[in-house]
């Protein structure tokens, strides 16, 4: 870490010295009128990105259109800056700085998507937001609890959808987009349309999206040492009512990975006066059944030994439904505040897990969850002198209903089954108060960012039917009160050099999934996860240092280094149930484990971004990111190494602290792009790449999924990709693309699902 900071300091000093020799750049203040330079993630109000100490990346509407991704996870992965794990085609789990799933925060239109059952492994919830209806994405790196509360340990992904547009004159203002897309690698067929119709006071927006994905085909260019990696040689099919293991005619086709999804959105904007407006935001997403592809590869477990028969005949998520209704009120220059924003919202989420083992027709198990989330946020912004102050209060109320049953497919008989979460009342409520402050010093070269949040979290979860496991406790409660803060500085050394640094903290309160779930957690060695009410909140403490410098207005370089201390980390560890460390569960002897605060971890890394200015229509850019994380094992004990001296005494040479790799830490990754834009034509040629993730760097007790990698870990990979677009008319555009041109066979780290092979894309897009 010291070497990293020393290197960054040397780089900063050399850049500053170089800056003094250059001529000042022309005034670029006008470019900040471009929304790409404005961010709202920092405090729910618009702010210049250059004034924010925290590292924030913006994916603009133009980039979203040019990327032409199949889902929101693929959009994030395409940046080369956000790593995304997949367990199935209908899934995407983003990672930020070594944190994933419930340890990063997802926000859509200012509403927290994270709820009381977001788990710590891998999540697919981000794909329930249609990327074709997004106007922009803002990715905040590092702790960001000040604005959003619990869960933002590694960062926040803010998804901002399109909105209705009012008319500026007496004519009705009509805008919209529509497109259809076909992808060869999975016979994808997507149809999208959205329209905004606006008057001077009232505007309406409607969006529809439907995507159908067939079984995805992996690449045929295999790593030399792993010629059979990921091949889907066999699968289970039901023939004549009998489960049969069938040979796959094309073992590059990932059988039973296809699904379809549709998304609707409607917004109604009413501007009641020059100072006030009201917005109603309705969103609905639903899917077909989504096969859990990685589990369909698992081999049958015979008393701890892995057999040669596929374990599951069926393993799929039921339709994943997300409904959001939000009312937003905006007012300017009212009372003490210059701007007020109120958001009251409701979410209704349904999900299920459905499994049946090979030839167990008597045991089709279905576990279903329905969670309703009620939320509200009230923020006020005040500007006085050189100060900008944001005050806010928020709350989120979670109400979970969990149920399960087992169906005998031969007789139709349905019996009760232990549910994933307690079958009684499950409540988790968050209440927060936060303050954020920005001070612009009189010389306009130094900007101070600071803030604090007070948060109370209450949880109550109860078991009604205790006949399955005979738990000693059937009521689990928690009351946590947490304080977090941040302090940052932005120093504009010159017109071409900016230095940013920040100190920040974040927390994650244990949720119902952490505290009281009951489920089988492993497919190799059977483990049973049981409740543990003695959990404490997790915390991260982070330091960032960023340098942005422009060389003669021809090349811009941005370098960010970070160090994060992770404490009270919640991990699965050995536990006892009724005094036993193993129990008979579902007919198999299973090791008992539970979530516990047993680890401390250190995470550090860096990101480098380079971008050239436009030259004859060409722009080149490149990014690379490195992250390393280790957690302490028995951190209170260290091995001491002594050296015997000539006088017979012993001198302490060093202390060795036992550490292990932290899970969710991606390998080195990046992207290099060459863009060209001239009149009606645009194109980009780019390479995406990941380094090796060797098995020694896997966490054996975490969610790194070594069973889906090679014997040495996950091999390095790169893909070459080409995309182009041509304006046929003023409103009609043709888009063509070839992804993974070399047909590379690879998997992203921790994924149990192989990435697409060579993929031809064609889309026809209309804008008016």
mmCIF file of C-alpha atoms in Angstrom, residues 553-760:
data_model
loop_
_atom_site.group_PDB
_atom_site.id
_atom_site.type_symbol
_atom_site.label_atom_id
_atom_site.label_comp_id
_atom_site.label_asym_id
_atom_site.label_seq_id
_atom_site.Cartn_x
_atom_site.Cartn_y
_atom_site.Cartn_z
ATOM 1 C CA UNK A 553 -5.340 19.351 -24.770
ATOM 2 C CA UNK A 554 -4.506 16.172 -26.716
ATOM 3 C CA UNK A 555 -4.499 13.462 -24.059
ATOM 4 C CA UNK A 556 -6.375 13.287 -20.761
ATOM 5 C CA UNK A 557 -5.190 10.911 -18.058
ATOM 6 C CA UNK A 558 -7.035 9.990 -14.884
ATOM 7 C CA UNK A 559 -5.428 7.868 -12.167
ATOM 8 C CA UNK A 560 -7.253 6.732 -9.016
ATOM 9 C CA UNK A 561 -5.816 4.754 -6.122
ATOM 10 C CA UNK A 562 -7.844 3.513 -3.156
ATOM 11 C CA UNK A 563 -7.470 1.673 0.116
ATOM 12 C CA UNK A 564 -10.432 0.178 2.000
ATOM 13 C CA UNK A 565 -10.583 -1.302 5.486
ATOM 14 C CA UNK A 566 -13.465 -3.775 5.837
ATOM 15 C CA UNK A 567 -14.505 -4.663 9.414
ATOM 16 C CA UNK A 568 -17.120 -6.948 10.964
ATOM 17 C CA UNK A 569 -17.294 -8.791 7.647
ATOM 18 C CA UNK A 570 -20.180 -11.262 7.630
ATOM 19 C CA UNK A 571 -19.153 -14.674 6.321
ATOM 20 C CA UNK A 572 -20.381 -18.242 6.591
ATOM 21 C CA UNK A 573 -18.523 -20.227 9.240
ATOM 22 C CA UNK A 574 -19.013 -23.396 11.258
ATOM 23 C CA UNK A 575 -21.895 -23.246 13.720
ATOM 24 C CA UNK A 576 -23.955 -25.484 15.953
ATOM 25 C CA UNK A 577 -27.640 -26.306 15.880
ATOM 26 C CA UNK A 578 -28.964 -27.671 19.155
ATOM 27 C CA UNK A 579 -25.387 -28.506 20.149
ATOM 28 C CA UNK A 580 -24.636 -30.366 16.904
ATOM 29 C CA UNK A 581 -22.181 -29.237 14.194
ATOM 30 C CA UNK A 582 -23.889 -31.453 11.591
ATOM 31 C CA UNK A 583 -27.494 -32.556 11.134
ATOM 32 C CA UNK A 584 -29.583 -34.699 8.823
ATOM 33 C CA UNK A 585 -31.250 -32.351 6.324
ATOM 34 C CA UNK A 586 -33.326 -33.507 3.379
ATOM 35 C CA UNK A 587 -32.015 -37.027 3.918
ATOM 36 C CA UNK A 588 -28.320 -36.045 3.779
ATOM 37 C CA UNK A 589 -25.908 -35.391 6.631
ATOM 38 C CA UNK A 590 -25.020 -31.684 6.315
ATOM 39 C CA UNK A 591 -22.473 -29.472 8.062
ATOM 40 C CA UNK A 592 -24.118 -26.669 10.035
ATOM 41 C CA UNK A 593 -22.955 -23.135 9.185
ATOM 42 C CA UNK A 594 -24.249 -19.643 9.919
ATOM 43 C CA UNK A 595 -23.382 -16.058 9.051
ATOM 44 C CA UNK A 596 -20.961 -14.593 11.580
ATOM 45 C CA UNK A 597 -18.851 -11.433 12.055
ATOM 46 C CA UNK A 598 -15.492 -13.159 11.955
ATOM 47 C CA UNK A 599 -13.330 -11.290 9.461
ATOM 48 C CA UNK A 600 -11.451 -8.085 8.868
ATOM 49 C CA UNK A 601 -10.179 -7.336 5.394
ATOM 50 C CA UNK A 602 -7.997 -4.892 3.499
ATOM 51 C CA UNK A 603 -8.728 -4.013 -0.118
ATOM 52 C CA UNK A 604 -6.676 -1.767 -2.348
ATOM 53 C CA UNK A 605 -6.297 -1.065 -6.021
ATOM 54 C CA UNK A 606 -6.115 1.468 -8.784
ATOM 55 C CA UNK A 607 -7.767 2.520 -12.046
ATOM 56 C CA UNK A 608 -6.126 4.307 -14.962
ATOM 57 C CA UNK A 609 -8.156 5.984 -17.717
ATOM 58 C CA UNK A 610 -6.661 7.537 -20.848
ATOM 59 C CA UNK A 611 -8.479 9.383 -23.625
ATOM 60 C CA UNK A 612 -7.275 11.357 -26.621
ATOM 61 C CA UNK A 613 -8.922 14.373 -28.164
ATOM 62 C CA UNK A 614 -10.669 13.960 -31.509
ATOM 63 C CA UNK A 615 -8.299 13.837 -34.486
ATOM 64 C CA UNK A 616 -9.917 13.718 -37.924
ATOM 65 C CA UNK A 617 -12.927 12.011 -36.329
ATOM 66 C CA UNK A 618 -10.855 9.457 -34.362
ATOM 67 C CA UNK A 619 -10.821 9.168 -30.566
ATOM 68 C CA UNK A 620 -8.819 6.548 -28.658
ATOM 69 C CA UNK A 621 -9.369 5.541 -25.037
ATOM 70 C CA UNK A 622 -8.152 2.880 -22.653
ATOM 71 C CA UNK A 623 -8.881 1.836 -19.077
ATOM 72 C CA UNK A 624 -7.371 -0.713 -16.729
ATOM 73 C CA UNK A 625 -8.341 -1.608 -13.141
ATOM 74 C CA UNK A 626 -6.585 -3.668 -10.495
ATOM 75 C CA UNK A 627 -8.016 -4.801 -7.140
ATOM 76 C CA UNK A 628 -6.516 -6.928 -4.386
ATOM 77 C CA UNK A 629 -8.249 -8.006 -1.178
ATOM 78 C CA UNK A 630 -7.169 -10.120 1.778
ATOM 79 C CA UNK A 631 -8.974 -10.941 5.004
ATOM 80 C CA UNK A 632 -7.377 -11.781 8.339
ATOM 81 C CA UNK A 633 -7.751 -15.221 9.867
ATOM 82 C CA UNK A 634 -7.501 -15.238 13.665
ATOM 83 C CA UNK A 635 -6.367 -11.638 13.401
ATOM 84 C CA UNK A 636 -5.642 -11.384 17.126
ATOM 85 C CA UNK A 637 -2.940 -14.017 16.799
ATOM 86 C CA UNK A 638 0.239 -13.634 14.781
ATOM 87 C CA UNK A 639 3.138 -16.018 14.302
ATOM 88 C CA UNK A 640 6.435 -14.534 15.504
ATOM 89 C CA UNK A 641 9.719 -15.303 13.779
ATOM 90 C CA UNK A 642 12.859 -14.926 15.939
ATOM 91 C CA UNK A 643 16.550 -15.010 15.041
ATOM 92 C CA UNK A 644 19.129 -16.238 17.507
ATOM 93 C CA UNK A 645 21.859 -13.685 18.272
ATOM 94 C CA UNK A 646 25.561 -14.309 18.989
ATOM 95 C CA UNK A 647 25.042 -13.665 22.699
ATOM 96 C CA UNK A 648 22.377 -16.373 22.852
ATOM 97 C CA UNK A 649 19.410 -13.998 22.947
ATOM 98 C CA UNK A 650 16.616 -13.966 20.364
ATOM 99 C CA UNK A 651 15.632 -10.997 18.221
ATOM 100 C CA UNK A 652 12.143 -10.593 16.776
ATOM 101 C CA UNK A 653 12.511 -10.532 12.990
ATOM 102 C CA UNK A 654 8.902 -10.352 11.857
ATOM 103 C CA UNK A 655 5.343 -11.271 12.639
ATOM 104 C CA UNK A 656 3.294 -13.285 10.185
ATOM 105 C CA UNK A 657 -0.441 -12.666 10.169
ATOM 106 C CA UNK A 658 -2.442 -15.437 8.544
ATOM 107 C CA UNK A 659 -4.422 -14.021 5.623
ATOM 108 C CA UNK A 660 -6.576 -15.461 2.870
ATOM 109 C CA UNK A 661 -7.971 -14.052 -0.362
ATOM 110 C CA UNK A 662 -11.177 -12.061 -0.029
ATOM 111 C CA UNK A 663 -13.936 -13.322 -2.286
ATOM 112 C CA UNK A 664 -15.611 -11.175 -4.968
ATOM 113 C CA UNK A 665 -12.265 -9.622 -5.968
ATOM 114 C CA UNK A 666 -12.036 -9.637 -9.788
ATOM 115 C CA UNK A 667 -8.811 -10.082 -11.747
ATOM 116 C CA UNK A 668 -7.108 -7.184 -13.480
ATOM 117 C CA UNK A 669 -9.423 -5.967 -16.242
ATOM 118 C CA UNK A 670 -9.743 -3.288 -18.865
ATOM 119 C CA UNK A 671 -10.833 -2.044 -22.247
ATOM 120 C CA UNK A 672 -9.127 -0.291 -25.173
ATOM 121 C CA UNK A 673 -11.239 1.491 -27.797
ATOM 122 C CA UNK A 674 -10.777 3.300 -31.092
ATOM 123 C CA UNK A 675 -13.814 5.409 -32.036
ATOM 124 C CA UNK A 676 -14.578 7.072 -35.343
ATOM 125 C CA UNK A 677 -17.383 9.505 -36.119
ATOM 126 C CA UNK A 678 -17.884 11.331 -39.410
ATOM 127 C CA UNK A 679 -21.186 12.761 -40.577
ATOM 128 C CA UNK A 680 -23.611 9.837 -41.025
ATOM 129 C CA UNK A 681 -21.173 7.083 -40.089
ATOM 130 C CA UNK A 682 -19.852 5.985 -36.722
ATOM 131 C CA UNK A 683 -17.855 2.994 -35.612
ATOM 132 C CA UNK A 684 -15.800 1.567 -32.803
ATOM 133 C CA UNK A 685 -13.222 -1.189 -32.578
ATOM 134 C CA UNK A 686 -12.456 -2.312 -29.056
ATOM 135 C CA UNK A 687 -10.856 -5.010 -26.962
ATOM 136 C CA UNK A 688 -12.139 -6.213 -23.590
ATOM 137 C CA UNK A 689 -9.724 -8.172 -21.422
ATOM 138 C CA UNK A 690 -9.323 -9.894 -18.048
ATOM 139 C CA UNK A 691 -6.175 -11.271 -16.425
ATOM 140 C CA UNK A 692 -5.719 -14.656 -14.784
ATOM 141 C CA UNK A 693 -7.460 -15.474 -11.525
ATOM 142 C CA UNK A 694 -5.411 -18.340 -10.150
ATOM 143 C CA UNK A 695 -6.912 -20.832 -7.734
ATOM 144 C CA UNK A 696 -4.600 -19.615 -4.964
ATOM 145 C CA UNK A 697 -6.399 -16.268 -5.164
ATOM 146 C CA UNK A 698 -9.856 -17.818 -4.713
ATOM 147 C CA UNK A 699 -11.626 -17.716 -1.379
ATOM 148 C CA UNK A 700 -12.400 -21.393 -0.674
ATOM 149 C CA UNK A 701 -15.205 -20.533 1.772
ATOM 150 C CA UNK A 702 -16.833 -17.711 -0.203
ATOM 151 C CA UNK A 703 -18.723 -17.192 -3.452
ATOM 152 C CA UNK A 704 -15.856 -17.460 -5.953
ATOM 153 C CA UNK A 705 -17.242 -20.730 -7.406
ATOM 154 C CA UNK A 706 -13.954 -22.554 -7.959
ATOM 155 C CA UNK A 707 -15.969 -25.619 -9.005
ATOM 156 C CA UNK A 708 -16.901 -23.830 -12.232
ATOM 157 C CA UNK A 709 -13.307 -22.867 -13.089
ATOM 158 C CA UNK A 710 -10.408 -24.942 -14.398
ATOM 159 C CA UNK A 711 -8.080 -26.868 -12.087
ATOM 160 C CA UNK A 712 -5.781 -23.814 -12.113
ATOM 161 C CA UNK A 713 -8.437 -21.119 -11.782
ATOM 162 C CA UNK A 714 -9.994 -18.858 -14.397
ATOM 163 C CA UNK A 715 -7.774 -18.293 -17.450
ATOM 164 C CA UNK A 716 -7.034 -14.835 -18.815
ATOM 165 C CA UNK A 717 -9.020 -13.793 -21.872
ATOM 166 C CA UNK A 718 -9.580 -11.003 -24.339
ATOM 167 C CA UNK A 719 -12.128 -10.317 -27.054
ATOM 168 C CA UNK A 720 -11.977 -8.160 -30.157
ATOM 169 C CA UNK A 721 -15.192 -6.403 -31.135
ATOM 170 C CA UNK A 722 -16.423 -4.167 -33.938
ATOM 171 C CA UNK A 723 -19.575 -2.037 -34.068
ATOM 172 C CA UNK A 724 -20.812 0.490 -36.598
ATOM 173 C CA UNK A 725 -23.857 2.625 -37.310
ATOM 174 C CA UNK A 726 -25.066 4.530 -40.349
ATOM 175 C CA UNK A 727 -27.816 7.155 -40.594
ATOM 176 C CA UNK A 728 -30.058 6.010 -43.436
ATOM 177 C CA UNK A 729 -32.290 9.074 -42.990
ATOM 178 C CA UNK A 730 -32.697 11.809 -40.415
ATOM 179 C CA UNK A 731 -34.783 9.472 -38.259
ATOM 180 C CA UNK A 732 -33.606 5.982 -39.240
ATOM 181 C CA UNK A 733 -30.313 4.375 -38.231
ATOM 182 C CA UNK A 734 -28.789 0.971 -39.057
ATOM 183 C CA UNK A 735 -26.532 -0.639 -36.441
ATOM 184 C CA UNK A 736 -24.242 -3.601 -37.132
ATOM 185 C CA UNK A 737 -21.777 -5.368 -34.896
ATOM 186 C CA UNK A 738 -19.551 -8.379 -34.408
ATOM 187 C CA UNK A 739 -18.682 -9.237 -30.805
ATOM 188 C CA UNK A 740 -15.937 -11.700 -29.839
ATOM 189 C CA UNK A 741 -14.615 -11.760 -33.412
ATOM 190 C CA UNK A 742 -12.050 -14.484 -32.598
ATOM 191 C CA UNK A 743 -14.784 -16.706 -31.092
ATOM 192 C CA UNK A 744 -12.875 -16.912 -27.813
ATOM 193 C CA UNK A 745 -14.111 -19.476 -25.284
ATOM 194 C CA UNK A 746 -14.017 -17.991 -21.781
ATOM 195 C CA UNK A 747 -15.855 -17.424 -18.542
ATOM 196 C CA UNK A 748 -15.803 -14.334 -16.385
ATOM 197 C CA UNK A 749 -14.354 -14.970 -12.937
ATOM 198 C CA UNK A 750 -16.770 -16.635 -10.441
ATOM 199 C CA UNK A 751 -19.251 -17.359 -13.230
ATOM 200 C CA UNK A 752 -20.809 -20.752 -13.811
ATOM 201 C CA UNK A 753 -21.968 -19.729 -17.253
ATOM 202 C CA UNK A 754 -19.743 -19.374 -20.305
ATOM 203 C CA UNK A 755 -19.601 -16.069 -22.160
ATOM 204 C CA UNK A 756 -21.012 -15.638 -25.682
ATOM 205 C CA UNK A 757 -18.976 -16.808 -28.649
ATOM 206 C CA UNK A 758 -18.813 -14.903 -31.930
ATOM 207 C CA UNK A 759 -21.954 -12.819 -32.139
ATOM 208 C CA UNK A 760 -23.381 -10.952 -35.129
#
